[in-house]
Every structure is written in C-alpha cells, then in structure tokens.
mmCIF file of C-alpha atoms in Angstrom:
data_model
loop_
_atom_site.group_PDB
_atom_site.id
_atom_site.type_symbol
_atom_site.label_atom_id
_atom_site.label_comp_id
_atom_site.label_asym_id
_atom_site.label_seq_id
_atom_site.Cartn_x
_atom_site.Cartn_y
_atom_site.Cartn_z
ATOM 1 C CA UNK A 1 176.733 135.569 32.958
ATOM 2 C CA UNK A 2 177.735 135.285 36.571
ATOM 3 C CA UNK A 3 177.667 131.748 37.846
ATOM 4 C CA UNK A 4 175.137 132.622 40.510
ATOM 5 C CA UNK A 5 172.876 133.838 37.216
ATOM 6 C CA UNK A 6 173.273 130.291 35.630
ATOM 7 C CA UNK A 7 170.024 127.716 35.538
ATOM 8 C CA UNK A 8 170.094 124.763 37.313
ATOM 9 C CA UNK A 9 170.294 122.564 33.951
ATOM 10 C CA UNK A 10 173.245 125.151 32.953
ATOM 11 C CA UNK A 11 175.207 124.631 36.154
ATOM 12 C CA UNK A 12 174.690 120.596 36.056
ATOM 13 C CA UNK A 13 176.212 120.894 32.134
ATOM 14 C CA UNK A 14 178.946 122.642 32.964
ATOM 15 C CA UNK A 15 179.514 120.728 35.790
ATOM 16 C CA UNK A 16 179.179 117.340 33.109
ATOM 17 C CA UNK A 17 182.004 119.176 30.707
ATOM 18 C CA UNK A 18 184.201 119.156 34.038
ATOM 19 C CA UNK A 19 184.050 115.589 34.766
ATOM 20 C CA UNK A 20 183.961 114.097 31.709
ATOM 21 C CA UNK A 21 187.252 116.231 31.074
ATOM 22 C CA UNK A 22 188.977 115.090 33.809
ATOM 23 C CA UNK A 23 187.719 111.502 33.834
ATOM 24 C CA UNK A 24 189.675 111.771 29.879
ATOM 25 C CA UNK A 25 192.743 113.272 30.798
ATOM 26 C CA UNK A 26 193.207 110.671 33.887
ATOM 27 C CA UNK A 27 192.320 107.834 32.061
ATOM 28 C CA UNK A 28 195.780 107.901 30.347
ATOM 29 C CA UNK A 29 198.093 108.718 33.406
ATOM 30 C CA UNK A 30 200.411 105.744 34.267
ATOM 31 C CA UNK A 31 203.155 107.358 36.704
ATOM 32 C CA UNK A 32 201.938 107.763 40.741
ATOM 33 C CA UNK A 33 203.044 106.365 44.295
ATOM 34 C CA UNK A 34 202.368 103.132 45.782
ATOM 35 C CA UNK A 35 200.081 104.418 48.185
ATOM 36 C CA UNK A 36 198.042 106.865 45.866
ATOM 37 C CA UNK A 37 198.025 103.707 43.740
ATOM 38 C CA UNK A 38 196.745 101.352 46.174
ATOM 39 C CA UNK A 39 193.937 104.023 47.127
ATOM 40 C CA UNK A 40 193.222 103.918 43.547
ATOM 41 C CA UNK A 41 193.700 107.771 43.253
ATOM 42 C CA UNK A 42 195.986 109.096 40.374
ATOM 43 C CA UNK A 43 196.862 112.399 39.993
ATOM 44 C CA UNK A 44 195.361 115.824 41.752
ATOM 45 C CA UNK A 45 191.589 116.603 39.940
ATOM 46 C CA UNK A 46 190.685 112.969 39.823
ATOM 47 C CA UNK A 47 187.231 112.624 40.508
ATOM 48 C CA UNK A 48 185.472 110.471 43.621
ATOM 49 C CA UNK A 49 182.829 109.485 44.906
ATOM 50 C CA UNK A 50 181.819 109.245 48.066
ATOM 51 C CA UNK A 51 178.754 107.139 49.841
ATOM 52 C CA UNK A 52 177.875 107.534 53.452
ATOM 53 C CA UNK A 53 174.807 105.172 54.111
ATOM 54 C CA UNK A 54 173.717 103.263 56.840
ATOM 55 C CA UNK A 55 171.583 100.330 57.698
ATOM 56 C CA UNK A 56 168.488 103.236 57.570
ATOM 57 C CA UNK A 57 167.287 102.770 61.055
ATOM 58 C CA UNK A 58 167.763 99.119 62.030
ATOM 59 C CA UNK A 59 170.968 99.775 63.683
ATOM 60 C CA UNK A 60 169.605 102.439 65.647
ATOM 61 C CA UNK A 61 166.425 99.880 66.372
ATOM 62 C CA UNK A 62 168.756 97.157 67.732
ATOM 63 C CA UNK A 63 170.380 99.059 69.459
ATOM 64 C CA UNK A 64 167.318 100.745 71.163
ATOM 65 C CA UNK A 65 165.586 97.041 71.827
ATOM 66 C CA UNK A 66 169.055 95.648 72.976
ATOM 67 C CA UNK A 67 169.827 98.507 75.847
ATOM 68 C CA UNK A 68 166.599 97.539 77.776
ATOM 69 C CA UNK A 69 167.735 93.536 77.562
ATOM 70 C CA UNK A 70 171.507 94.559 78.601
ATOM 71 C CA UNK A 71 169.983 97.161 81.345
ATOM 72 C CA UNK A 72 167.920 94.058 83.031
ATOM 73 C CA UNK A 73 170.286 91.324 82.552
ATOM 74 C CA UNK A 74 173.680 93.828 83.793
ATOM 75 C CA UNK A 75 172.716 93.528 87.415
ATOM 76 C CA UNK A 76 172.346 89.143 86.963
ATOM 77 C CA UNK A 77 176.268 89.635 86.228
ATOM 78 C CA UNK A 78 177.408 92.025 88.618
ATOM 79 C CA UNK A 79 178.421 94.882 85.925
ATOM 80 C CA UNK A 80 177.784 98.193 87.474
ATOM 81 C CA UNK A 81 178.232 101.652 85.257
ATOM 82 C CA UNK A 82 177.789 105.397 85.841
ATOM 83 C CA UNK A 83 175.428 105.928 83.441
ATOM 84 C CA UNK A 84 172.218 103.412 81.350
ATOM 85 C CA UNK A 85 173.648 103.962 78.037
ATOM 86 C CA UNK A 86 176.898 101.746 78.670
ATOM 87 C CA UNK A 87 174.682 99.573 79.931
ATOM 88 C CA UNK A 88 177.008 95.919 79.371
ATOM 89 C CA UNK A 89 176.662 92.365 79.713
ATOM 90 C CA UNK A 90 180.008 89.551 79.252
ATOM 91 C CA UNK A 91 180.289 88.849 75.355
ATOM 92 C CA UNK A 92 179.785 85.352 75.744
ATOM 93 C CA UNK A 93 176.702 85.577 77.814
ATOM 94 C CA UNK A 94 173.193 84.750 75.825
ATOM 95 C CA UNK A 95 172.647 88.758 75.961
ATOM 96 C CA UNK A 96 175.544 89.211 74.500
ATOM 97 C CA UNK A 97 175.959 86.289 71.977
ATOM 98 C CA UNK A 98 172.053 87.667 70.259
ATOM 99 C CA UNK A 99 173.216 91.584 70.578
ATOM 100 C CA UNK A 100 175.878 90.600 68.376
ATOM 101 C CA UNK A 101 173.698 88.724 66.253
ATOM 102 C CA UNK A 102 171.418 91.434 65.525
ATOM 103 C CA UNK A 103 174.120 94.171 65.032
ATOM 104 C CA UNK A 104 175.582 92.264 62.410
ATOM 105 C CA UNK A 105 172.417 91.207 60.920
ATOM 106 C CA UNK A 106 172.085 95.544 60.644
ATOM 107 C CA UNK A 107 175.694 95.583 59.134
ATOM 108 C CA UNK A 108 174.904 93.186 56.355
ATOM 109 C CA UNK A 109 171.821 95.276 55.601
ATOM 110 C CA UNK A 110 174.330 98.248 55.292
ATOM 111 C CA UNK A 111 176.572 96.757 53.629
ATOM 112 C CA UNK A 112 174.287 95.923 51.052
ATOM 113 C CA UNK A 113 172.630 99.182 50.856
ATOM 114 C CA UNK A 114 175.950 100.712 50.128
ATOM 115 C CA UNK A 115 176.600 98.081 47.097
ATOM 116 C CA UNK A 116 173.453 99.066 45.248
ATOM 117 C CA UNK A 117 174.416 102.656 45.494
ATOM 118 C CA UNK A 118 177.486 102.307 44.431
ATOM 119 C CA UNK A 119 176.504 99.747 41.619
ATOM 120 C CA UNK A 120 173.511 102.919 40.764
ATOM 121 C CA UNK A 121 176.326 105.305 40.778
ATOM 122 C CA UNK A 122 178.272 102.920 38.376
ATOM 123 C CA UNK A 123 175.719 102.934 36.162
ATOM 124 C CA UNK A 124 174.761 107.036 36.135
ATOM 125 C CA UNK A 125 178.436 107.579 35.056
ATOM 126 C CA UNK A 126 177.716 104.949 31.973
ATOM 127 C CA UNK A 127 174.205 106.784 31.321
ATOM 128 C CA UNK A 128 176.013 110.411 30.993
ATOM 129 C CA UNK A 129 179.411 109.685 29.234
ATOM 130 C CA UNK A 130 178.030 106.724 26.994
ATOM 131 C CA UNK A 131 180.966 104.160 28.263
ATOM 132 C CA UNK A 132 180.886 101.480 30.271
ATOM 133 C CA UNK A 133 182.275 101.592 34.028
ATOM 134 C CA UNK A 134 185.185 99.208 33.240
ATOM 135 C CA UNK A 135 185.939 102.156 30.441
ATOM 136 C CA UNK A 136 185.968 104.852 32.072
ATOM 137 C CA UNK A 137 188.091 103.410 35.018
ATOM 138 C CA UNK A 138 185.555 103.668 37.670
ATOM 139 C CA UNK A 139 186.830 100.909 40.273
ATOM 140 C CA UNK A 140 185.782 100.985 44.329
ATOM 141 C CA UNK A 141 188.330 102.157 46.344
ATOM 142 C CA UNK A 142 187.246 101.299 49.992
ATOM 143 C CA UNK A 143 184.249 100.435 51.974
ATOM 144 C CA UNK A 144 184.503 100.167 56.237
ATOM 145 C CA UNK A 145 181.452 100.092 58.601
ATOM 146 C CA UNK A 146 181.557 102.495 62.003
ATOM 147 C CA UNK A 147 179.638 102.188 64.888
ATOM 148 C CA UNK A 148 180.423 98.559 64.952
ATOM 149 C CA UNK A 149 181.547 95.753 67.866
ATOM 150 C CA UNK A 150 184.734 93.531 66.342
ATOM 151 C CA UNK A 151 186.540 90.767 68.255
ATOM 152 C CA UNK A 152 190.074 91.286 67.867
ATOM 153 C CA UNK A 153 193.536 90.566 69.735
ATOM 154 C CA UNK A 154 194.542 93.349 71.868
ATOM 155 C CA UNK A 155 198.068 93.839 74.336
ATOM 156 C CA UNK A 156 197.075 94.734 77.477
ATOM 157 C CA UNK A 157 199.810 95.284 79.810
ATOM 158 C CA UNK A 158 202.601 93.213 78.352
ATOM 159 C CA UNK A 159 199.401 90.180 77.704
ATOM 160 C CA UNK A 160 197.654 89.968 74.489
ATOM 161 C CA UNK A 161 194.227 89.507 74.891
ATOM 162 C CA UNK A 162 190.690 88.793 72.882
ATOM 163 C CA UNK A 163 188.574 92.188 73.572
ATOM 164 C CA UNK A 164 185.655 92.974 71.989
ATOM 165 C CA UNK A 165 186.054 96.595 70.459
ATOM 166 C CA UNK A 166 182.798 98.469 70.363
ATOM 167 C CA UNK A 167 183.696 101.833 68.300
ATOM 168 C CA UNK A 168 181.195 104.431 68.367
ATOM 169 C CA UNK A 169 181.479 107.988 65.931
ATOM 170 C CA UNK A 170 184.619 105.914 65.075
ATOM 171 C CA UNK A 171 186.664 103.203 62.707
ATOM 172 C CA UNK A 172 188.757 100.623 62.511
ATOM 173 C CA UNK A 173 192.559 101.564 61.728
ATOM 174 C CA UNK A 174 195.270 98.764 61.541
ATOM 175 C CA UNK A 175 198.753 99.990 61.218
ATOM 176 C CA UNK A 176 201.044 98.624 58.423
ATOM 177 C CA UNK A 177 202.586 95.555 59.268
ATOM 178 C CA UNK A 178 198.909 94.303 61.027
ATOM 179 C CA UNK A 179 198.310 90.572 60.928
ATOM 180 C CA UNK A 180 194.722 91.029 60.149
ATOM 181 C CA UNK A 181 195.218 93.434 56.747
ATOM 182 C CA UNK A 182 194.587 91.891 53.801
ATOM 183 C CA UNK A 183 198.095 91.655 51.401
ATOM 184 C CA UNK A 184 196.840 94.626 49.408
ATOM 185 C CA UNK A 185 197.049 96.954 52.348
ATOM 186 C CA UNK A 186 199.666 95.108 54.597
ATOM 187 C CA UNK A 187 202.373 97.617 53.256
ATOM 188 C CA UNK A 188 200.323 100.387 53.866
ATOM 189 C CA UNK A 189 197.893 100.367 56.290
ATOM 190 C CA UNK A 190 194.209 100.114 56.386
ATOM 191 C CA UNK A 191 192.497 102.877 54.290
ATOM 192 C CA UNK A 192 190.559 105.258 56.196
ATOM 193 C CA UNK A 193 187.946 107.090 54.969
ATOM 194 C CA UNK A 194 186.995 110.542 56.789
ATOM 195 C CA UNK A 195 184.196 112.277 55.360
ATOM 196 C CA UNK A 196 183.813 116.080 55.912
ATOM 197 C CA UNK A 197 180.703 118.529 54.880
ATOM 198 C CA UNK A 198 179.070 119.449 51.372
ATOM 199 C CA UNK A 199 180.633 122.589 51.198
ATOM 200 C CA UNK A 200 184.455 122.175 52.098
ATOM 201 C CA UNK A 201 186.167 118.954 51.644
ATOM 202 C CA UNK A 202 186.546 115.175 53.041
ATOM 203 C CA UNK A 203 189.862 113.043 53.900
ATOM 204 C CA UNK A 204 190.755 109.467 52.308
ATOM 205 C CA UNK A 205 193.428 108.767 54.893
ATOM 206 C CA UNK A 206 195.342 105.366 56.057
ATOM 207 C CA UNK A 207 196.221 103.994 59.321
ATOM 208 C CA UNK A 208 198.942 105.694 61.293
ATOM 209 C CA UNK A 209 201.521 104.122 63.002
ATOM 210 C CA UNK A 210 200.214 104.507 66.809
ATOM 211 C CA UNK A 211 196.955 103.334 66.331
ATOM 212 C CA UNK A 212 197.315 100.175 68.073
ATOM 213 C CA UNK A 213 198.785 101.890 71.271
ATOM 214 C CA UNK A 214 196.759 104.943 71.671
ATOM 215 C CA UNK A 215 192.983 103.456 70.322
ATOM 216 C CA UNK A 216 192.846 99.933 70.206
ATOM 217 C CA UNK A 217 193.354 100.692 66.460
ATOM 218 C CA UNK A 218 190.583 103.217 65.822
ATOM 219 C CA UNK A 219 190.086 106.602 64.312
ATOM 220 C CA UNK A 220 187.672 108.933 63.556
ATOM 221 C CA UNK A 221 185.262 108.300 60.921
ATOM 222 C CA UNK A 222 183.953 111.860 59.960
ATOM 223 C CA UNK A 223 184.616 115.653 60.675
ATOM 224 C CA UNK A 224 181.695 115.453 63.878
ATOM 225 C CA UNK A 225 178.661 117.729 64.425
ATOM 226 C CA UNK A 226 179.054 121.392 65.924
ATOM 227 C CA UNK A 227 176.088 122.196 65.585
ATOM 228 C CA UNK A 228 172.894 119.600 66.698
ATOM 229 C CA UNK A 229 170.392 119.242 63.674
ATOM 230 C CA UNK A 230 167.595 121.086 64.785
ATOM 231 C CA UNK A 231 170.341 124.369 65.944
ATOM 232 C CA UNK A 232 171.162 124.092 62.422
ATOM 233 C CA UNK A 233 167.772 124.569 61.156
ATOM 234 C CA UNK A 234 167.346 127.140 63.313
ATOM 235 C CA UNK A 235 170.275 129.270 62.582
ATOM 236 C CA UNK A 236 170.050 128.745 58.606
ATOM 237 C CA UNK A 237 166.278 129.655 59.005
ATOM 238 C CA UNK A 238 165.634 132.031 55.697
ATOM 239 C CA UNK A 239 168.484 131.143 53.709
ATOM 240 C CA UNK A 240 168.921 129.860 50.288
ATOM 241 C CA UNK A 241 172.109 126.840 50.978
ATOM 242 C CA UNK A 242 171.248 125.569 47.374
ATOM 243 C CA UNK A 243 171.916 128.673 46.100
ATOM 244 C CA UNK A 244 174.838 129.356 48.350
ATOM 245 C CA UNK A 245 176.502 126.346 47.708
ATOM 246 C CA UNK A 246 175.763 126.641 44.230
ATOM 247 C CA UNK A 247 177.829 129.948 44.039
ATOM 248 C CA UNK A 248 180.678 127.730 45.318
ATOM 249 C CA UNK A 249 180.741 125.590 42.443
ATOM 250 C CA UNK A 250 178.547 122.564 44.703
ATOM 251 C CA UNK A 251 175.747 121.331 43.060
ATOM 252 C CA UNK A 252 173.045 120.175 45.696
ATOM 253 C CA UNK A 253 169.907 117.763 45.929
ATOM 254 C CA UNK A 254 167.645 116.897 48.650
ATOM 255 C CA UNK A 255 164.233 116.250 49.139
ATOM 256 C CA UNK A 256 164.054 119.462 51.418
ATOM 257 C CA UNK A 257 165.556 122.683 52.665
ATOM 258 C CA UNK A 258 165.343 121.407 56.036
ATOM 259 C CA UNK A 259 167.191 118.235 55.323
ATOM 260 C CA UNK A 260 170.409 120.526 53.077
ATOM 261 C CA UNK A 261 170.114 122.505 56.172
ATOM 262 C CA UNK A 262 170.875 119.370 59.128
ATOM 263 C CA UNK A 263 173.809 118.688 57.035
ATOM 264 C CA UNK A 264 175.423 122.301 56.400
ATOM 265 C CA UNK A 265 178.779 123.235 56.767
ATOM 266 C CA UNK A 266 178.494 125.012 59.625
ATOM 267 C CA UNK A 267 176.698 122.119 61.776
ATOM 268 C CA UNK A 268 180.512 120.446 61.359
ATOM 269 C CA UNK A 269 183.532 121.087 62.567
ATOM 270 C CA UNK A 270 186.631 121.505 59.838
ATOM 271 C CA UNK A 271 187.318 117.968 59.106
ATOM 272 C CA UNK A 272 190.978 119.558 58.275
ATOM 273 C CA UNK A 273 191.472 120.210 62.221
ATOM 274 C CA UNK A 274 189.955 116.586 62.748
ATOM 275 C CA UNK A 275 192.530 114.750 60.149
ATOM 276 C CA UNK A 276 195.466 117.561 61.829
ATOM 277 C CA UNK A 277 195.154 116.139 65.100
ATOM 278 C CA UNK A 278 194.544 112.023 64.253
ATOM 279 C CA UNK A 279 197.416 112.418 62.207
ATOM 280 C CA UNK A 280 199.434 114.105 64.886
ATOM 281 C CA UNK A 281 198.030 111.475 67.720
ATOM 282 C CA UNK A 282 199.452 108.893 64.803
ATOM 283 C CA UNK A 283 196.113 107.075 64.041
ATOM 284 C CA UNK A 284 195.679 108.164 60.706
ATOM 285 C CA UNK A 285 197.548 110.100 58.125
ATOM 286 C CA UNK A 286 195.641 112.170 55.505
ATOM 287 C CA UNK A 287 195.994 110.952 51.476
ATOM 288 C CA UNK A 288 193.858 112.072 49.327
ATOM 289 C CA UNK A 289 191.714 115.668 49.747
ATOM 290 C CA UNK A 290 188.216 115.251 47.810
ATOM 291 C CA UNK A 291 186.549 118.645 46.791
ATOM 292 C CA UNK A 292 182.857 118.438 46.755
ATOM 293 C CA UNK A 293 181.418 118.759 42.938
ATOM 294 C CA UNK A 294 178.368 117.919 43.713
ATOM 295 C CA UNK A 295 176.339 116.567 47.048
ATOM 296 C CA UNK A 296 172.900 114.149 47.218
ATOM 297 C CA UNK A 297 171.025 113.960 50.323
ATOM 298 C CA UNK A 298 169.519 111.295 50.803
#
C-alpha cells in the first residue's frame, strides 16, 4: 500500500511504532557533547517537541489599549516619531511604569499557558507508551518569551547604560560568558529556539558570539511570514495540505482547512536561510535540526 493509500488511524500507528522506537533506542545512549547535552538533545532521530503559544490575545489587547495612552501622553514629553505605531513615552513615566505592568501581566498568562501544554504533552506520551515521563526521559529543554520589553545593561559608545529593550518578531540572545545567564548556560550561551513551518524543519540554536554588538543581544525567533494569512488562503484555495503533508510523512490536525492553510509552508520563508544568515551576522548558531513528525494547530 502506498503511504498516500494509508488511513488516518494507519498513518498515526505507524507513526506511534516510530517514536516509541526511537524514544527506546535513545533512552540508553550515554556518549554526546557538552552543548547537545546541555540542550538536552542526544543523538540524531531523537524526538522533540515543540510549543509555540502565546498569551491568546491579551498581548495583542494591551498592546492595542496601551498605543492610544502612549499616542496622547508622547506629545506631554516631547517624543516625536515618524510614524503612530512607535508611538513612546520615558520608561519611568506613569505611562510607562503601567504599560509594563500589563505586558508582563500578558507574559505570565503565556507563560502559564505554555506549562499546561507542555505538562498535557507530558502526559499524552505516558497515555501512549504506558511509562511515566520521568521513564521515558521526557525533560523540558527551553522556554523564552518574544515580543517582550526587558531592562538590561547595554554599552553605548564606550558607557554602559540601563536601556529598555523592546524586541519585536525577535528574542533574547546572551553570548557565553553573559553576566545575566544562568550557570547552566554561562559556558554556552543562551539557547535559542527558532521555529520553522509544518512541513520542513525548525532550529534549536544558541547565542552567537556578536550578539551583544550587532542587536543589543537579540535574534530571530522564527523563520517569518512570506506570504500574509489571507494570500495563503487564497493561493492554497482547492487543495488537500492534510493530505499533502501527509504524503511527506507529517501528520496534521486543526480545527480547519483554512487555519492548516495560514500556517503552510509556503506562507514562510526557509527558516534554513534565516538560521544561515543569524549565524553568519554571529547572533545565533544553529544546534539541533527538528524534522516535523507530526503538527497541531491550535
């Protein structure tokens, strides 16, 4: 039978033989490099998970609510930009002190939503192999906010300086060596994770050595759109992507075609190109390459 032949409860059994085989044979390796180590990765095959989630709107609603406030208050302080949306007020003003306090407020709420998830995902793997997560090794690698505002020491011309670093369709990326790094990653460098599309692959990278310099210690945090959602929609229109990712070995799930469809390869760039030039810029060198098995749209 030709794979594109195979049920859906076929494909998703097959799919259980692969990872159940690989989650045995890596259970037992011992031998791998400090870095893979530290990552928590092992050997090539290992499987990952990956969870991109959000605050689910209240981000997007503070900032919304906060651009009017910082719009009417910029002029009280003299701040002039070219354009509304950079729209800025000083950090220690009132505006600014409550911005802060609401974007945080949405990072906890992210935060959180990303530690059920994972602690859901935890408990999936014990439901299908019929071991516990301690067991079967399953341990969390990483987990960094983007589109978030951090005060943090800066050198500006020879003067080191308290800036408030505002990093939008990016993330934070200390070098080795970096004051702020917890032990674990002082060596290192700040894990980096770079998430790429459902049908080609996604980055777990580390700080590169110029990241301070050239970014204020930021790097990308994803592969970025080519394609806008509703252009998407509009040139998949007709096609099956279940199917067609299927065929690829890629199981899918979503509540609809038109939400697999926002999210298809082709509304991304190659996240390969993206991780090629940070790690040529030095802000972040490439690790680990994850494969997608299997993708859930949420």
């Amino acid at each position: 039978m030709e794979p594109s032949e195979r049920t859906a409860d076929e494909a998703i059994a097959a799919r259980k033989e692969e990872v159940r085989r690989r989650i045995a044979f890596y259970a037992s390796t011992r031998t791998y490099s400090p870095v893979l180590e530290t990552h928590g990765f092992q050997e090539v095959g290992q499987v990952a998970v990956m969870i991109h989630c959000g605050s689910r709107g209240l981000g997007h609603q503070v900032c919304t609510d906060f651009l009017k406030v910082v719009e009417e208050a910029s002029h009280r302080y003299g701040v002039q930009v070219p354009d509304r949306q950079l729209a800025a007020v000083p950090v220690n003003s009132p505006e600014g002190q409550a911005y802060l306090e609401a974007m945080r407020a949405a990072a906890n709420f992210a935060w959180a939503n990303r530690q059920c998830l994972a602690h859901w995902t935890r408990l999936s793997f014990e439901k299908v192999f019929g071991r516990s997560w301690g067991e079967l090794g399953i341990r969390q690698v990483y987990d960094i906010s983007h589109n978030m505002a951090k005060l943090e020491e800066h050198t500006i011309d020879d003067k080191r300086l308290t800036l408030c670093v505002h990093r939008k369709g990016a993330t934070r990326a200390f070098p080795p060596g970096h004051p702020e790094l917890p032990a674990q990653y002082r060596e290192i460098g700040q894990p980096v994770l770079i998430p790429g599309d459902m049908g080609r692959y996604s980055f777990v990278a580390v700080a590169g050595p110029r990241a301070m310099e050239r970014s204020f210690g930021s790097t990308c945090h994803g592969a970025g759109r080519a394609e806008s959602r509703s252009r998407a929609k509009k040139l998949l229109k007709g096609r099956d992507l279940r199917q067609e990712l299927e065929d690829q070995g890629i199981i899918a799930m979503a509540h609809s075609w038109a939400s697999l469809a926002e999210e298809a390869p082709l509304a991304y760039k190659d996240v390969a190109d993206v991780m090629r030039v940070a790690d040529g810029a030095g802000l972040s060198r490439p690790v680990v390459r994850l494969k997608p098995l299997g993708v859930i749209k949420g």
